[in-house]
Amino acid sequence: YTVTAIDTRREAVDYAIENGIIDKGYHAVEQDAVGTADAVIFALYPHVFKEWIRRYQHLFKSGAFLTDVTGVKAGVVYEIQAMLRPDVEFIAAHPMAGREVSGVENSDESIFRKANYIVTPTPANSEVAVEWCKNLGRILGFAHISVLTPEEHDDKIAFVSQLTHCISVALMTCNGDPLLADYTGDSFRDLTRIAKINDVMWSELFLLNKDALLKHMDAFLAEVNALRQMIEEGDVAGMRKKMQLSAARRAAFDHPGR
Amino acid sequence: YTVTAIDTRREAVDYAIENGIIDKGYHAVEQDAVGTADAVIFALYPHVFKEWIRRYQHLFKSGAFLTDVTGVKAGVVYEIQAMLRPDVEFIAAHPMAGREVSGVENSDESIFRKANYIVTPTPANSEVAVEWCKNLGRILGFAHISVLTPEEHDDKIAFVSQLTHCISVALMTCNGDPLLADYTGDSFRDLTRIAKINDVMWSELFLLNKDALLKHMDAFLAEVNALRQMIEEGDVAGMRKKMQLSAARRAAFDHPGR
């Protein structure tokens, strides 16, 4: 495949060319870059993504497939599909792979290999586009490819991704002890790896998925409060039952390829 | 060093000998094993540890140093020091390294290399014993060795270890979706790695450190609730401020050797 990229950061484009990651790069939106592409993958903040489509969609080659990596779907997909030219198709996807650092200089294709790839079609999407997008996930090397509605996706992501980021942030902000690093074990490091968070992106993602996130935050808060009550009352049987359920459910995650 | 081990599980002793981990092993408490040791390291549930000392301390060689790996200190150390023969000395320690699997078959000395080792002396301990114990941490290859009172230790551990285990358990018990593994990213896997928890051990550790744990649970719950409120109200500035504080604090953890 011939891979072309547009990035506002000139050094990112230079790095990608020098390291053989892309064939050609641009640091501004140009007809030459957009108009020749059979497929376009968007990695932009949601509001920038919408604005980009509004402003530049006239540049797309007729028949092009568009997809994305946006972390929320219902608040993005329908709006973009509604405004899009009828001769191009947007099929949304969420590659569930990322790092706590950003930029092409930190890119690592091996993170795809054990990861999930979720395609989120709407009734406006064609079978061909859904298959094309699933195949893109396969070509990129993802371990597991699935199809969900935008709403199903947002509900699951509110739990596995957005709630976990809220927890990680709250863990770092609830204690100001400057010497914690000297007394820390792996568990705390694991739970706060994602606490080095991109505040612009995540505050936007949280608000675009507010209802689902609040629902899962409330369920989580209820469970922490229940455990807190058991600890306060010395309810060993209750604590052990919760821990046994937790251990059994978590064990189910540890099968090959995940 | 000549290393001798006692383990109730006969296969563990056999495995350790066959793999050159120990020189000699026993699957019951024997005079020969205990009475010849210059140093004894205890890895037992707290109530079993106390019972063991009560029952077998007559076997220790005079002048022996005892230490341990117990995850709570104040609820264990004073009681053991108070009942101990005057011619042996117990200097408590907490190696902050572990895995989510147990048993000698899963042992891995490399987990010590980036980890913290905490020595927790009381006024009953001698300078010589504290230095001996710090040196044990160095010999085992720990990256950072520190000294805290049992109370300071328990306060910090309630936060970095016990609270994180509570969070991980609550995350697994608050959602029964059986298909989560198919839609999970690294963040959820990271936050729940410790959810495969030993319910007997951790329920005992939680109750032995109840006050400190409840204090940190309350501080964490307050922060999650504050973030929840900001999300509900669409308070972007408030969310971003929390996330920036979180990111800055977490970045401070990422320096060499930690």
Coordinates of N, CA and C in Angstrom, one line a residue, chain B residues 31-203:
Chain B
Q31 N 13.4 -29.0 64.2 CA 14.5 -28.4 65.0 C 15.8 -28.2 64.1
D32 N 16.1 -29.2 63.3 CA 17.2 -29.1 62.4 C 17.1 -27.9 61.5
A33 N 15.9 -27.6 61.0 CA 15.8 -26.5 60.0 C 15.8 -25.2 60.7
V34 N 15.1 -25.0 61.8 CA 15.0 -23.7 62.5 C 16.3 -23.4 63.3
G35 N 16.7 -24.4 64.0 CA 17.8 -24.2 65.0 C 19.2 -23.9 64.4
T36 N 19.4 -24.2 63.1 CA 20.7 -23.9 62.5 C 20.7 -22.6 61.8
A37 N 19.6 -21.9 61.7 CA 19.5 -20.7 60.8 C 20.0 -19.4 61.6
D38 N 20.9 -18.6 60.9 CA 21.3 -17.4 61.5 C 20.2 -16.3 61.2
A39 N 19.5 -16.5 60.2 CA 18.4 -15.5 59.8 C 17.2 -16.3 59.3
V40 N 16.0 -15.9 59.7 CA 14.8 -16.6 59.3 C 13.8 -15.5 58.7
I41 N 13.4 -15.8 57.5 CA 12.4 -14.9 56.8 C 11.0 -15.5 56.7
F42 N 10.1 -14.9 57.3 CA 8.7 -15.4 57.4 C 7.8 -14.9 56.3
A43 N 7.1 -15.8 55.6 CA 6.1 -15.4 54.6 C 4.8 -16.2 54.9
L44 N 4.1 -15.7 55.9 CA 2.9 -16.4 56.4 C 1.7 -15.4 56.5
Y45 N 0.5 -15.9 56.5 CA -0.6 -15.0 56.9 C -0.3 -14.4 58.3
P46 N -0.7 -13.2 58.6 CA -0.4 -12.6 59.9 C -0.8 -13.5 61.1
H47 N -2.0 -14.0 61.1 CA -2.4 -14.8 62.3 C -1.7 -16.1 62.4
V48 N -1.3 -16.6 61.3 CA -0.5 -17.9 61.3 C 1.0 -17.6 61.7
F49 N 1.5 -16.4 61.3 CA 2.8 -16.0 61.7 C 2.9 -15.8 63.2
K50 N 1.9 -15.2 63.8 CA 1.9 -15.0 65.3 C 1.8 -16.4 66.0
E51 N 0.9 -17.2 65.5 CA 0.8 -18.6 66.1 C 2.1 -19.4 66.0
W52 N 2.7 -19.2 64.8 CA 4.0 -20.0 64.6 C 5.0 -19.6 65.6
I53 N 5.2 -18.2 65.9 CA 6.2 -17.7 66.8 C 5.8 -18.3 68.2
R54 N 4.6 -18.2 68.6 CA 4.1 -18.7 69.9 C 4.5 -20.1 70.1
R55 N 4.3 -20.9 69.1 CA 4.5 -22.3 69.2 C 5.9 -22.8 69.0
Y56 N 6.7 -22.2 68.1 CA 8.0 -22.7 67.8 C 9.2 -21.9 68.1
Q57 N 9.0 -20.7 68.8 CA 10.1 -19.8 69.0 C 11.2 -20.5 69.9
H58 N 10.9 -21.5 70.6 CA 11.9 -22.1 71.4 C 13.0 -22.8 70.5
L59 N 12.7 -23.0 69.2 CA 13.6 -23.7 68.3 C 14.7 -22.8 67.8
F60 N 14.5 -21.4 67.8 CA 15.5 -20.5 67.2 C 16.9 -20.7 67.8
K61 N 17.9 -20.5 67.0 CA 19.2 -20.4 67.5 C 19.4 -19.1 68.2
S62 N 20.1 -19.0 69.3 CA 20.3 -17.8 70.1 C 21.1 -16.8 69.2
G63 N 20.6 -15.5 69.2 CA 21.2 -14.5 68.4 C 20.7 -14.4 67.0
A64 N 19.7 -15.2 66.6 CA 19.2 -15.2 65.2 C 18.4 -13.9 65.0
F65 N 18.5 -13.4 63.7 CA 17.6 -12.3 63.2 C 16.4 -12.9 62.5
L66 N 15.2 -12.4 62.9 CA 14.0 -12.8 62.1 C 13.5 -11.6 61.3
T67 N 13.0 -11.8 60.1 CA 12.4 -10.8 59.4 C 11.2 -11.4 58.6
D68 N 10.4 -10.6 57.9 CA 9.2 -11.1 57.3 C 8.9 -10.3 56.0
V69 N 7.8 -10.7 55.4 CA 7.4 -10.0 54.1 C 5.9 -9.6 54.3
T70 N 5.4 -9.5 55.5 CA 4.0 -9.2 55.7 C 3.6 -7.8 55.2
G71 N 2.4 -7.7 54.7 CA 1.9 -6.5 54.1 C 1.4 -5.5 55.0
V72 N 1.2 -5.8 56.3 CA 0.8 -4.8 57.3 C 1.8 -4.9 58.4
K73 N 2.0 -3.9 59.2 CA 3.1 -3.9 60.2 C 2.6 -3.7 61.6
A74 N 1.9 -2.6 61.9 CA 1.6 -2.2 63.3 C 0.8 -3.4 64.0
G75 N -0.1 -4.0 63.2 CA -0.9 -5.0 63.8 C -0.2 -6.4 64.0
V76 N 1.1 -6.4 63.6 CA 1.8 -7.7 63.6 C 3.1 -7.5 64.5
V77 N 3.9 -6.5 64.2 CA 5.2 -6.3 64.7 C 5.3 -6.2 66.2
Y78 N 4.5 -5.3 66.8 CA 4.5 -5.1 68.2 C 4.2 -6.4 69.0
E79 N 3.2 -7.1 68.5 CA 2.7 -8.3 69.2 C 3.8 -9.4 69.2
I80 N 4.4 -9.5 68.0 CA 5.5 -10.5 67.9 C 6.7 -10.1 68.8
Q81 N 7.1 -8.9 68.7 CA 8.2 -8.4 69.5 C 8.0 -8.6 71.0
A82 N 6.7 -8.4 71.4 CA 6.4 -8.5 72.8 C 6.5 -9.9 73.4
M83 N 6.2 -10.9 72.5 CA 6.2 -12.3 73.0 C 7.5 -13.0 72.7
L84 N 8.4 -12.3 72.0 CA 9.6 -13.0 71.5 C 10.7 -13.2 72.6
R85 N 11.4 -14.3 72.5 CA 12.5 -14.5 73.4 C 13.5 -13.4 73.3
P86 N 14.1 -13.0 74.4 CA 15.0 -11.8 74.4 C 16.3 -12.0 73.7
D87 N 16.7 -13.3 73.4 CA 18.0 -13.5 72.7 C 17.9 -13.6 71.2
V88 N 16.7 -13.4 70.6 CA 16.6 -13.3 69.2 C 15.9 -11.9 68.9
E89 N 16.0 -11.4 67.6 CA 15.5 -10.1 67.3 C 14.6 -10.2 66.0
F90 N 13.4 -9.6 66.1 CA 12.6 -9.5 64.9 C 12.6 -8.1 64.4
I91 N 13.1 -8.0 63.1 CA 13.1 -6.7 62.5 C 12.3 -6.8 61.2
A92 N 11.1 -6.1 61.2 CA 10.2 -6.3 60.1 C 10.5 -5.6 58.9
A93 N 10.1 -6.2 57.7 CA 10.4 -5.6 56.4 C 9.2 -5.9 55.4
H94 N 9.1 -5.1 54.4 CA 8.1 -5.3 53.4 C 8.7 -5.1 52.0
P95 N 9.0 -6.2 51.4 CA 9.5 -6.1 50.0 C 8.3 -5.8 49.1
M96 N 8.4 -4.6 48.4 CA 7.2 -4.2 47.6 C 7.3 -4.8 46.2
A97 N 7.3 -6.1 46.2 CA 7.4 -6.8 44.9 C 6.5 -8.0 45.0
G98 N 5.7 -8.3 43.9 CA 4.9 -9.4 44.0 C 4.3 -9.7 42.6
R99 N 3.7 -10.8 42.4 CA 3.1 -11.2 41.2 C 1.6 -11.5 41.5
E100 N 0.8 -11.6 40.4 CA -0.6 -12.0 40.6 C -0.7 -13.5 40.6
V101 N 0.4 -14.3 40.5 CA 0.4 -15.7 40.7 C 1.3 -16.0 41.9
S102 N 1.1 -17.2 42.5 CA 1.9 -17.5 43.7 C 2.6 -18.9 43.6
G103 N 3.4 -19.2 44.6 CA 4.1 -20.4 44.6 C 5.5 -20.3 44.1
V104 N 6.4 -21.2 44.6 CA 7.8 -21.1 44.1 C 7.9 -21.4 42.6
E105 N 6.9 -22.1 42.1 CA 7.0 -22.4 40.6 C 6.8 -21.1 39.8
N106 N 6.3 -20.1 40.4 CA 6.1 -18.8 39.7 C 7.2 -17.7 40.2
S107 N 8.2 -18.2 40.9 CA 9.1 -17.2 41.5 C 10.0 -16.6 40.4
D108 N 10.4 -15.3 40.6 CA 11.1 -14.6 39.6 C 11.9 -13.5 40.3
E109 N 13.2 -13.7 40.4 CA 14.0 -12.7 41.2 C 14.1 -11.4 40.5
S110 N 13.8 -11.3 39.2 CA 13.9 -10.1 38.5 C 12.9 -9.0 39.0
I111 N 11.8 -9.5 39.7 CA 10.8 -8.5 40.1 C 11.4 -7.6 41.2
F112 N 12.5 -8.0 41.9 CA 13.1 -7.2 42.9 C 13.8 -5.9 42.4
R113 N 14.3 -6.1 41.1 CA 15.3 -5.1 40.6 C 14.8 -3.7 40.5
K114 N 13.5 -3.5 40.2 CA 13.0 -2.1 40.1 C 12.1 -1.7 41.3
A115 N 12.2 -2.6 42.3 CA 11.2 -2.5 43.4 C 11.7 -1.8 44.7
N116 N 10.8 -1.4 45.5 CA 11.1 -0.8 46.8 C 11.1 -1.8 47.9
Y117 N 12.0 -1.6 48.9 CA 12.1 -2.5 50.1 C 12.0 -1.6 51.3
I118 N 11.0 -1.9 52.2 CA 10.8 -1.0 53.3 C 11.1 -1.8 54.6
V119 N 12.0 -1.2 55.4 CA 12.3 -1.8 56.7 C 11.5 -1.0 57.7
T120 N 10.9 -1.6 58.7 CA 10.0 -0.9 59.6 C 10.4 -1.2 61.1
P121 N 11.4 -0.6 61.6 CA 11.9 -0.9 63.0 C 10.9 -0.2 64.0
T122 N 11.0 -0.7 65.2 CA 10.3 -0.1 66.4 C 11.4 0.3 67.4
P123 N 11.0 1.0 68.4 CA 12.0 1.3 69.4 C 12.7 0.1 70.0
A124 N 12.1 -1.1 69.9 CA 12.7 -2.3 70.5 C 13.8 -2.8 69.6
N125 N 14.0 -2.3 68.4 CA 15.0 -2.8 67.5 C 16.4 -2.2 67.7
S126 N 17.4 -3.0 67.5 CA 18.8 -2.5 67.6 C 19.2 -1.9 66.2
E127 N 20.2 -1.0 66.3 CA 20.8 -0.4 65.1 C 21.4 -1.5 64.2
V128 N 22.0 -2.5 64.8 CA 22.6 -3.6 64.1 C 21.6 -4.4 63.3
A129 N 20.4 -4.6 63.9 CA 19.4 -5.4 63.2 C 18.8 -4.6 62.0
V130 N 18.6 -3.2 62.2 CA 18.1 -2.4 61.1 C 19.1 -2.4 59.9
E131 N 20.4 -2.3 60.2 CA 21.4 -2.3 59.2 C 21.5 -3.7 58.5
W132 N 21.3 -4.8 59.3 CA 21.3 -6.1 58.7 C 20.2 -6.3 57.7
C133 N 19.0 -5.7 58.1 CA 17.8 -5.9 57.3 C 17.9 -5.0 56.0
K134 N 18.4 -3.8 56.1 CA 18.6 -3.0 54.9 C 19.6 -3.7 54.0
N135 N 20.6 -4.3 54.6 CA 21.6 -5.0 53.7 C 21.0 -6.2 53.0
L136 N 20.0 -6.9 53.7 CA 19.3 -8.0 53.1 C 18.6 -7.5 51.8
G137 N 18.0 -6.3 51.9 CA 17.3 -5.8 50.8 C 18.3 -5.5 49.6
R138 N 19.5 -5.0 50.0 CA 20.5 -4.7 49.0 C 20.9 -6.0 48.3
I139 N 21.2 -7.0 49.1 CA 21.7 -8.3 48.6 C 20.6 -8.9 47.7
L140 N 19.3 -8.8 48.0 CA 18.3 -9.3 47.1 C 18.1 -8.5 45.9
G141 N 18.7 -7.3 45.8 CA 18.8 -6.6 44.5 C 17.7 -5.5 44.4
F142 N 17.1 -5.1 45.5 CA 16.1 -4.0 45.4 C 16.7 -2.7 45.0
A143 N 15.8 -1.9 44.3 CA 16.3 -0.7 43.7 C 16.4 0.5 44.7
H144 N 15.5 0.4 45.7 CA 15.3 1.5 46.7 C 15.0 0.9 48.0
I145 N 15.8 1.3 49.0 CA 15.6 0.7 50.4 C 15.3 1.9 51.3
S146 N 14.2 1.8 52.1 CA 13.9 2.9 53.0 C 13.4 2.4 54.3
V147 N 13.4 3.3 55.3 CA 13.1 3.0 56.7 C 11.9 3.8 57.1
L148 N 10.8 3.2 57.5 CA 9.6 3.8 58.0 C 9.2 3.2 59.4
T149 N 8.5 4.0 60.2 CA 7.8 3.3 61.4 C 6.7 2.4 60.9
P150 N 6.3 1.4 61.7 CA 5.2 0.6 61.3 C 4.0 1.4 60.9
E151 N 3.7 2.5 61.7 CA 2.5 3.3 61.4 C 2.6 4.1 60.1
E152 N 3.8 4.6 59.8 CA 4.0 5.3 58.5 C 3.8 4.3 57.4
H153 N 4.4 3.1 57.5 CA 4.3 2.1 56.5 C 2.9 1.8 56.2
D154 N 2.1 1.5 57.3 CA 0.7 1.1 57.1 C -0.1 2.2 56.5
D155 N 0.2 3.4 56.8 CA -0.6 4.5 56.1 C -0.3 4.5 54.6
K156 N 1.0 4.4 54.2 CA 1.3 4.5 52.8 C 0.8 3.3 52.1
I157 N 0.9 2.1 52.7 CA 0.5 0.9 52.1 C -1.0 0.8 51.9
A158 N -1.7 1.4 52.9 CA -3.2 1.5 52.8 C -3.5 2.2 51.5
F159 N -2.7 3.2 51.1 CA -3.0 3.9 49.9 C -2.5 3.2 48.6
V160 N -1.2 2.9 48.6 CA -0.6 2.4 47.3 C -1.0 1.0 47.0
S161 N -1.3 0.2 48.0 CA -1.5 -1.2 47.8 C -2.9 -1.7 48.2
Q162 N -3.4 -1.4 49.4 CA -4.7 -1.9 49.8 C -5.9 -1.2 49.0
L163 N -5.8 0.1 48.9 CA -6.9 0.9 48.2 C -6.9 0.4 46.7
T164 N -5.7 0.2 46.1 CA -5.7 -0.2 44.7 C -6.3 -1.6 44.5
H165 N -6.1 -2.5 45.5 CA -6.8 -3.8 45.4 C -8.3 -3.7 45.6
C166 N -8.7 -2.8 46.5 CA -10.2 -2.6 46.6 C -10.8 -2.1 45.3
I167 N -10.1 -1.1 44.7 CA -10.6 -0.6 43.4 C -10.7 -1.6 42.3
S168 N -9.6 -2.4 42.2 CA -9.6 -3.5 41.2 C -10.7 -4.5 41.4
V169 N -11.0 -4.9 42.7 CA -12.1 -5.8 43.0 C -13.4 -5.1 42.6
A170 N -13.6 -3.9 43.0 CA -14.9 -3.2 42.7 C -15.1 -3.1 41.2
L171 N -14.0 -2.9 40.5 CA -14.2 -2.8 39.0 C -14.7 -4.1 38.4
M172 N -14.2 -5.2 38.9 CA -14.6 -6.5 38.4 C -16.0 -6.9 38.9
T173 N -16.4 -6.4 40.1 CA -17.7 -6.9 40.6 C -18.8 -5.9 40.2
C174 N -18.5 -4.7 39.7 CA -19.6 -3.8 39.4 C -20.2 -4.0 38.0
N175 N -19.7 -4.9 37.2 CA -20.2 -5.1 35.9 C -20.1 -6.6 35.5
G176 N -21.2 -7.2 35.2 CA -21.3 -8.7 34.9 C -21.3 -9.0 33.5
D177 N -21.0 -8.1 32.6 CA -21.0 -8.3 31.1 C -20.0 -9.4 30.8
P178 N -20.4 -10.6 30.3 CA -19.5 -11.7 30.1 C -18.6 -11.5 28.9
L179 N -18.9 -10.6 28.0 CA -18.2 -10.4 26.8 C -17.1 -9.2 26.9
L180 N -16.9 -8.7 28.1 CA -16.0 -7.6 28.2 C -14.7 -7.8 27.6
A181 N -14.1 -9.0 27.8 CA -12.8 -9.3 27.3 C -12.6 -9.0 25.8
D182 N -13.7 -9.1 25.0 CA -13.6 -8.8 23.6 C -13.6 -7.3 23.3
Y183 N -13.8 -6.5 24.3 CA -13.9 -5.0 24.0 C -12.9 -4.3 24.9
T184 N -12.0 -5.0 25.4 CA -11.1 -4.4 26.5 C -9.8 -3.9 25.9
G185 N -9.4 -2.7 26.4 CA -8.1 -2.2 26.0 C -7.1 -2.4 27.2
D186 N -5.9 -1.9 27.0 CA -4.8 -2.2 28.0 C -5.2 -1.5 29.3
S187 N -5.9 -0.4 29.3 CA -6.1 0.3 30.6 C -6.9 -0.6 31.5
F188 N -8.0 -1.2 31.0 CA -8.8 -2.0 31.9 C -8.0 -3.3 32.4
R189 N -7.2 -3.8 31.5 CA -6.4 -5.0 31.9 C -5.4 -4.6 33.0
D190 N -4.8 -3.4 32.8 CA -3.8 -2.9 33.8 C -4.5 -2.7 35.2
L191 N -5.7 -2.1 35.1 CA -6.4 -1.8 36.4 C -6.9 -3.0 37.1
T192 N -7.0 -4.1 36.4 CA -7.6 -5.3 37.0 C -6.7 -6.5 37.1
R193 N -5.4 -6.2 36.8 CA -4.4 -7.3 36.9 C -4.4 -7.9 38.3
I194 N -4.5 -7.0 39.3 CA -4.5 -7.5 40.7 C -5.9 -8.0 41.2
A195 N -6.9 -8.0 40.3 CA -8.2 -8.5 40.8 C -8.3 -10.0 41.0
K196 N -7.3 -10.7 40.5 CA -7.2 -12.1 40.8 C -6.6 -12.2 42.2
I197 N -7.3 -12.0 43.2 CA -6.8 -11.7 44.5 C -7.0 -12.9 45.5
N198 N -6.0 -13.0 46.4 CA -6.1 -14.1 47.4 C -7.0 -13.6 48.5
D199 N -8.3 -14.1 48.5 CA -9.3 -13.5 49.4 C -9.0 -13.8 50.9
V200 N -8.3 -14.9 51.2 CA -8.0 -15.1 52.6 C -7.0 -14.1 53.1
M201 N -5.9 -13.9 52.4 CA -4.9 -13.0 52.8 C -5.4 -11.6 52.8
W202 N -6.0 -11.1 51.7 CA -6.3 -9.7 51.7 C -7.4 -9.3 52.6
S203 N -8.4 -10.1 52.9 CA -9.4 -9.8 53.9 C -8.7 -9.6 55.3

